[in-house]
C-alpha positions as a Python dict, from the first residue, in 0.01 Angstrom:
ca = {
    (1, 'M'): (0, 0, 0),
    (2, 'E'): (142, 288, 181),
    (3, 'P'): (549, 290, 141),
    (4, 'M'): (746, 179, 440),
    (5, 'Q'): (850, 440, 649),
    (6, 'V'): (1210, 451, 736),
    (7, 'H'): (1331, 624, 1046),
    (8, 'K'): (1651, 825, 1013),
    (9, 'L'): (1869, 753, 1318),
    (10, 'T'): (1988, 1034, 1529),
    (11, 'K'): (2392, 1039, 1605),
    (12, 'W'): (2306, 942, 1965),
    (13, 'Q'): (2093, 644, 1886),
    (14, 'M'): (2418, 545, 1633),
    (15, 'L'): (2644, 595, 1938),
    (16, 'K'): (2369, 359, 2142),
    (17, 'R'): (2378, 110, 1858),
    (18, 'D'): (2775, 43, 1805),
    (19, 'K'): (2856, 122, 2169),
    (20, 'W'): (3071, -182, 2151),
    (21, 'I'): (3300, -105, 1816),
    (22, 'Y'): (3326, 279, 1972),
    (23, 'F'): (3422, 110, 2310),
    (24, 'L'): (3744, -56, 2092),
    (25, 'L'): (3889, 254, 1988),
    (26, 'L'): (3946, 361, 2426),
    (27, 'P'): (4267, 180, 2397),
    (28, 'G'): (4379, 340, 2102),
    (29, 'L'): (4256, 681, 2234),
    (30, 'I'): (4317, 712, 2600),
    (31, 'W'): (4693, 586, 2441),
    (32, 'F'): (4687, 936, 2206),
    (33, 'I'): (4576, 1135, 2486),
    (34, 'V'): (4853, 1032, 2726),
    (35, 'F'): (5147, 1004, 2548),
    (36, 'K'): (5043, 1258, 2281),
    (37, 'Y'): (4855, 1498, 2369),
    (38, 'V'): (4938, 1534, 2750),
    (39, 'P'): (5278, 1612, 2653),
    (40, 'M'): (5238, 1892, 2441),
    (41, 'W'): (5193, 2100, 2725),
    (42, 'G'): (5550, 2071, 2809),
    (43, 'T'): (5668, 2225, 2482),
    (44, 'L'): (5580, 2556, 2625),
    (45, 'I'): (5924, 2553, 2858),
    (46, 'A'): (6100, 2655, 2529),
    (47, 'F'): (6008, 2977, 2606),
    (48, 'Q'): (6108, 2969, 2903),
    (49, 'N'): (6457, 2940, 3113),
    (50, 'Y'): (6336, 2619, 3296),
    (51, 'S'): (6451, 2480, 3597),
    (52, 'P'): (6310, 2195, 3761),
    (53, 'F'): (6388, 2348, 4126),
    (54, 'L'): (6115, 2650, 4040),
    (55, 'G'): (5883, 2449, 3827),
    (56, 'F'): (5683, 2487, 3546),
    (57, 'W'): (5502, 2821, 3656),
    (58, 'G'): (5834, 2964, 3858),
    (59, 'S'): (6033, 2960, 3567),
    (60, 'E'): (6149, 3293, 3376),
    (61, 'W'): (5964, 3328, 3085),
    (62, 'V'): (6193, 3478, 2788),
    (63, 'G'): (6068, 3425, 2474),
    (64, 'F'): (6190, 3326, 2149),
    (65, 'T'): (6543, 3319, 2303),
    (66, 'H'): (6634, 3000, 2292),
    (67, 'F'): (6510, 3012, 1926),
    (68, 'E'): (6769, 3278, 1876),
    (69, 'R'): (7038, 3055, 2031),
    (70, 'L'): (6997, 2795, 1810),
    (71, 'F'): (6996, 3020, 1513),
    (72, 'Q'): (7285, 3154, 1610),
    (73, 'N'): (7439, 2868, 1696),
    (74, 'P'): (7770, 2779, 1468),
    (75, 'D'): (7659, 2422, 1469),
    (76, 'F'): (7340, 2475, 1358),
    (77, 'Y'): (7393, 2453, 979),
    (78, 'R'): (7626, 2151, 1004),
    (79, 'I'): (7324, 1970, 1184),
    (80, 'L'): (7083, 2083, 986),
    (81, 'R'): (7318, 1989, 688),
    (82, 'N'): (7354, 1645, 794),
    (83, 'T'): (7020, 1623, 888),
    (84, 'L'): (6842, 1722, 610),
    (85, 'I'): (7094, 1486, 347),
    (86, 'L'): (7030, 1179, 563),
    (87, 'A'): (6640, 1293, 539),
    (88, 'L'): (6692, 1298, 144),
    (89, 'Y'): (6855, 963, 150),
    (90, 'E'): (6600, 819, 330),
    (91, 'T'): (6330, 944, 127),
    (92, 'I'): (6499, 860, -216),
    (93, 'F'): (6616, 511, -108),
    (94, 'V'): (6420, 385, 183),
    (95, 'F'): (6052, 446, 168),
    (96, 'P'): (6072, 343, -182),
    (97, 'A'): (6244, 28, -55),
    (98, 'P'): (5910, -193, 81),
    (99, 'I'): (5702, -89, -232),
    (100, 'I'): (6000, -238, -448),
    (101, 'L'): (6016, -600, -182),
    (102, 'A'): (5626, -570, -226),
    (103, 'L'): (5546, -606, -561),
    (104, 'M'): (5856, -848, -611),
    (105, 'L'): (5700, -1089, -333),
    (106, 'N'): (5356, -1035, -526),
    (107, 'E'): (5497, -1168, -809),
    (108, 'I'): (5588, -1508, -640),
    (109, 'R'): (5341, -1757, -753),
    (110, 'F'): (5434, -2043, -506),
    (111, 'N'): (5296, -1971, -130),
    (112, 'P'): (5548, -2199, 52),
    (113, 'Y'): (5827, -2009, -119),
    (114, 'K'): (5685, -1671, -102),
    (115, 'R'): (5570, -1749, 295),
    (116, 'T'): (5906, -1871, 376),
    (117, 'I'): (6097, -1487, 180),
    (118, 'Q'): (5810, -1314, 394),
    (119, 'T'): (5887, -1398, 713),
    (120, 'L'): (6313, -1452, 697),
    (121, 'V'): (6242, -995, 581),
    (122, 'Y'): (6033, -985, 872),
    (123, 'L'): (6188, -1072, 1130),
    (124, 'P'): (6536, -787, 1122),
    (125, 'N'): (6220, -568, 1223),
    (126, 'F'): (6203, -680, 1592),
    (127, 'L'): (6585, -649, 1657),
    (128, 'S'): (6689, -387, 1855),
    (129, 'W'): (6912, -71, 1694),
    (130, 'V'): (7149, -216, 1951),
    (131, 'I'): (7124, -582, 1809),
    (132, 'V'): (7198, -424, 1480),
    (133, 'A'): (7465, -183, 1570),
    (134, 'S'): (7686, -481, 1721),
    (135, 'L'): (7616, -716, 1401),
    (136, 'T'): (7729, -427, 1137),
    (137, 'Y'): (8032, -397, 1352),
    (138, 'V'): (8074, -775, 1340),
    (139, 'F'): (8017, -805, 972),
    (140, 'F'): (8244, -424, 905),
    (141, 'T'): (8508, -395, 1142),
    (142, 'T'): (8855, -372, 947),
    (143, 'S'): (8965, -683, 1240),
    (144, 'G'): (8864, -995, 1070),
    (145, 'G'): (8468, -836, 994),
    (146, 'I'): (8305, -1059, 709),
    (147, 'V'): (8265, -795, 449),
    (148, 'N'): (8634, -659, 477),
    (149, 'V'): (8804, -992, 442),
    (150, 'I'): (8582, -1059, 130),
    (151, 'V'): (8705, -678, 4),
    (152, 'E'): (9047, -739, 110),
    (153, 'N'): (9117, -1081, -98),
    (154, 'I'): (8941, -891, -369),
    (155, 'T'): (9121, -551, -376),
    (156, 'G'): (9450, -613, -161),
    (157, 'N'): (9284, -340, 56),
    (158, 'T'): (9051, -312, 339),
    (159, 'I'): (8765, -47, 378),
    (160, 'F'): (8702, 203, 730),
    (161, 'F'): (8281, 112, 700),
    (162, 'L'): (8285, 245, 1044),
    (163, 'G'): (8527, 526, 1079),
    (164, 'D'): (8478, 683, 760),
    (165, 'P'): (8271, 988, 712),
    (166, 'E'): (8186, 904, 324),
    (167, 'W'): (8037, 532, 434),
    (168, 'F'): (7801, 697, 751),
    (169, 'R'): (7472, 780, 585),
    (170, 'T'): (7551, 441, 340),
    (171, 'M'): (7583, 167, 634),
    (172, 'I'): (7248, 406, 828),
    (173, 'V'): (7031, 401, 471),
    (174, 'G'): (7096, 45, 459),
    (175, 'Q'): (7087, -21, 820),
    (176, 'Q'): (6695, 138, 805),
    (177, 'I'): (6641, -94, 482),
    (178, 'W'): (6755, -415, 591),
    (179, 'K'): (6578, -333, 938),
    (180, 'N'): (6216, -159, 841),
    (181, 'A'): (6156, -232, 459),
    (182, 'G'): (6032, -603, 492),
    (183, 'F'): (5804, -512, 797),
    (184, 'G'): (5671, -232, 570),
    (185, 'T'): (5537, -424, 302),
    (186, 'I'): (5264, -550, 521),
    (187, 'I'): (5077, -242, 394),
    (188, 'F'): (5157, -267, 64),
    (189, 'L'): (5061, -628, 23),
    (190, 'A'): (4721, -543, 177),
    (191, 'A'): (4681, -278, -69),
    (192, 'L'): (4805, -531, -367),
    (193, 'A'): (4551, -836, -217),
    (194, 'N'): (4239, -603, -289),
    (195, 'V'): (4374, -533, -694),
    (196, 'S'): (4101, -722, -911),
    (197, 'K'): (4213, -1003, -1107),
    (198, 'E'): (4018, -897, -1384),
    (199, 'Q'): (4235, -625, -1462),
    (200, 'Y'): (4499, -819, -1489),
    (201, 'E'): (4339, -1108, -1708),
    (202, 'A'): (4276, -819, -1903),
    (203, 'A'): (4588, -703, -1971),
    (204, 'I'): (4728, -1017, -2033),
    (205, 'V'): (4471, -1053, -2350),
    (206, 'D'): (4613, -702, -2475),
    (207, 'G'): (4947, -868, -2503),
    (208, 'A'): (5111, -684, -2172),
    (209, 'G'): (5379, -859, -2006),
    (210, 'R'): (5460, -894, -1637),
    (211, 'F'): (5667, -600, -1635),
    (212, 'R'): (5359, -364, -1803),
    (213, 'R'): (5105, -535, -1595),
    (214, 'M'): (5255, -405, -1271),
    (215, 'W'): (5367, -84, -1395),
    (216, 'H'): (4952, -26, -1596),
    (217, 'V'): (4803, -220, -1289),
    (218, 'T'): (4953, -287, -978),
    (219, 'L'): (5131, 100, -921),
    (220, 'P'): (4831, 231, -1037),
    (221, 'A'): (4621, 56, -768),
    (222, 'I'): (4795, 139, -494),
    (223, 'R'): (4908, 478, -588),
    (224, 'H'): (4699, 643, -310),
    (225, 'V'): (4817, 411, -17),
    (226, 'I'): (5217, 510, -165),
    (227, 'V'): (5103, 922, -160),
    (228, 'I'): (4932, 898, 225),
    (229, 'L'): (5208, 683, 377),
    (230, 'L'): (5432, 976, 169),
    (231, 'I'): (5254, 1245, 364),
    (232, 'L'): (5293, 1080, 660),
    (233, 'N'): (5641, 1018, 630),
    (234, 'M'): (5674, 1390, 582),
    (235, 'G'): (5623, 1444, 915),
    (236, 'N'): (5883, 1276, 1028),
    (237, 'F'): (6134, 1421, 799),
    (238, 'L'): (6389, 1583, 1018),
    (239, 'D'): (6374, 1264, 1269),
    (240, 'Q'): (6626, 1054, 1236),
    (241, 'G'): (6627, 842, 1514),
    (242, 'F'): (6839, 862, 1776),
    (243, 'Q'): (6917, 537, 1939),
    (244, 'Q'): (7052, 402, 1548),
    (245, 'I'): (7232, 754, 1485),
    (246, 'Y'): (7406, 762, 1870),
    (247, 'L'): (7513, 370, 1847),
    (248, 'M'): (7708, 419, 1506),
    (249, 'T'): (7858, 776, 1590),
    (250, 'N'): (8237, 788, 1627),
    (251, 'S'): (8513, 1033, 1694),
    (252, 'L'): (8570, 944, 1335),
    (253, 'N'): (8274, 1014, 1180),
    (254, 'R'): (8120, 1287, 1434),
    (255, 'S'): (8129, 1590, 1178),
    (256, 'V'): (7855, 1383, 911),
    (257, 'A'): (7650, 1187, 1242),
    (258, 'D'): (7574, 1477, 1419),
    (259, 'V'): (7220, 1564, 1344),
    (260, 'F'): (6880, 1725, 1566),
    (261, 'D'): (6816, 1382, 1743),
    (262, 'V'): (7173, 1337, 1936),
    (263, 'Y'): (7221, 1712, 1941),
    (264, 'I'): (6879, 1760, 2145),
    (265, 'Y'): (7006, 1418, 2369),
    (266, 'F'): (7360, 1623, 2440),
    (267, 'S'): (7194, 1954, 2538),
    (268, 'G'): (6949, 1822, 2733),
    (269, 'I'): (7033, 1528, 2877),
    (270, 'T'): (7389, 1556, 2975),
    (271, 'Q'): (7383, 1920, 2979),
    (272, 'G'): (7040, 2048, 3156),
    (273, 'A'): (6952, 2282, 2876),
    (274, 'F'): (6577, 2141, 2899),
    (275, 'S'): (6444, 2463, 2738),
    (276, 'H'): (6705, 2489, 2438),
    (277, 'S'): (6627, 2117, 2398),
    (278, 'T'): (6234, 2157, 2367),
    (279, 'A'): (6240, 2447, 2140),
    (280, 'V'): (6486, 2214, 1871),
    (281, 'G'): (6203, 1928, 1911),
    (282, 'L'): (5997, 2219, 1863),
    (283, 'F'): (6156, 2323, 1545),
    (284, 'K'): (6117, 2007, 1398),
    (285, 'G'): (5806, 1981, 1458),
    (286, 'V'): (5671, 2277, 1305),
    (287, 'V'): (5909, 2191, 1005),
    (288, 'G'): (5711, 1821, 1018),
    (289, 'I'): (5370, 2045, 1039),
    (290, 'V'): (5467, 2236, 690),
    (291, 'L'): (5605, 1971, 498),
    (292, 'I'): (5264, 1743, 611),
    (293, 'L'): (5054, 2008, 455),
    (294, 'T'): (5260, 2096, 134),
    (295, 'T'): (5285, 1747, 82),
    (296, 'R'): (4911, 1710, 97),
    (297, 'Y'): (4832, 2031, -117),
    (298, 'I'): (5070, 1904, -446),
    (299, 'A'): (4897, 1563, -356),
    (300, 'K'): (4586, 1752, -410),
    (301, 'K'): (4727, 1968, -728),
    (302, 'L'): (4811, 1635, -870),
    (303, 'K'): (4457, 1515, -817),
    (304, 'Q'): (4564, 1182, -576),
    (305, 'E'): (4345, 1081, -256),
    (306, 'T'): (4477, 1269, 42),
    (307, 'L'): (4398, 1194, 459),
    (308, 'F'): (4267, 1532, 451),
}
């Protein structure tokens, strides 16, 4: 009896066979093309003295003039310093928060209690930054804020959380953890669901306690997810989020609150310096690409799984 002949499908045949699966990609693909790739042509105005009245083709080309103006700006290094400090704070404190929270939720064995906690920590993600800033003001204001009431009862003094520059970064990081950490656990909980129970059973047989099981079984199982998300996070290293910073900024803490996102808003929208603000945005994008490639290179050297 002759062996069965297996016919290898061509790429076109595979595409035709799975056409409805590929069709599901269209909405996301169209969204990326329209809102991500097409606007990239607009970055060319960073090399022009762009005027809305002259249009894209009629505006004067000035090369790297706006980048030189940015680097020669006396406020540049202050803005860069503020942005880098906040970015480091977010990487050190905000990025690990969903991982820690996911590990804690994974240890809860009573499912109704676990689901209740998950729901409660997810809810802040659906609040806008306007509401978060308003709640922060209500809780931390010196005029009857519940936090300051407690502090005053204990110490006899109040703390100017909302205006003291030394507290600004702490408030920003705290808001981000409260708002985003719960929703960020979804990815890590999904990864934890794939950890083999046999590994836990083997660790228990070997005498490993709960902490050692988490350290030697759970964390290594989700390490590739952590590395990939860290690489993606590096692409947004200089993005601090305009809404949150703008809403929390006032005349008293502006010295530490000025970051690139706020600077782009004031120079581009309020002052009409479209080309200059685009140059700043392009600078941020280039830094993001460099950081992604650098983080990927380090991860490869450490034999970790990466995106590409």
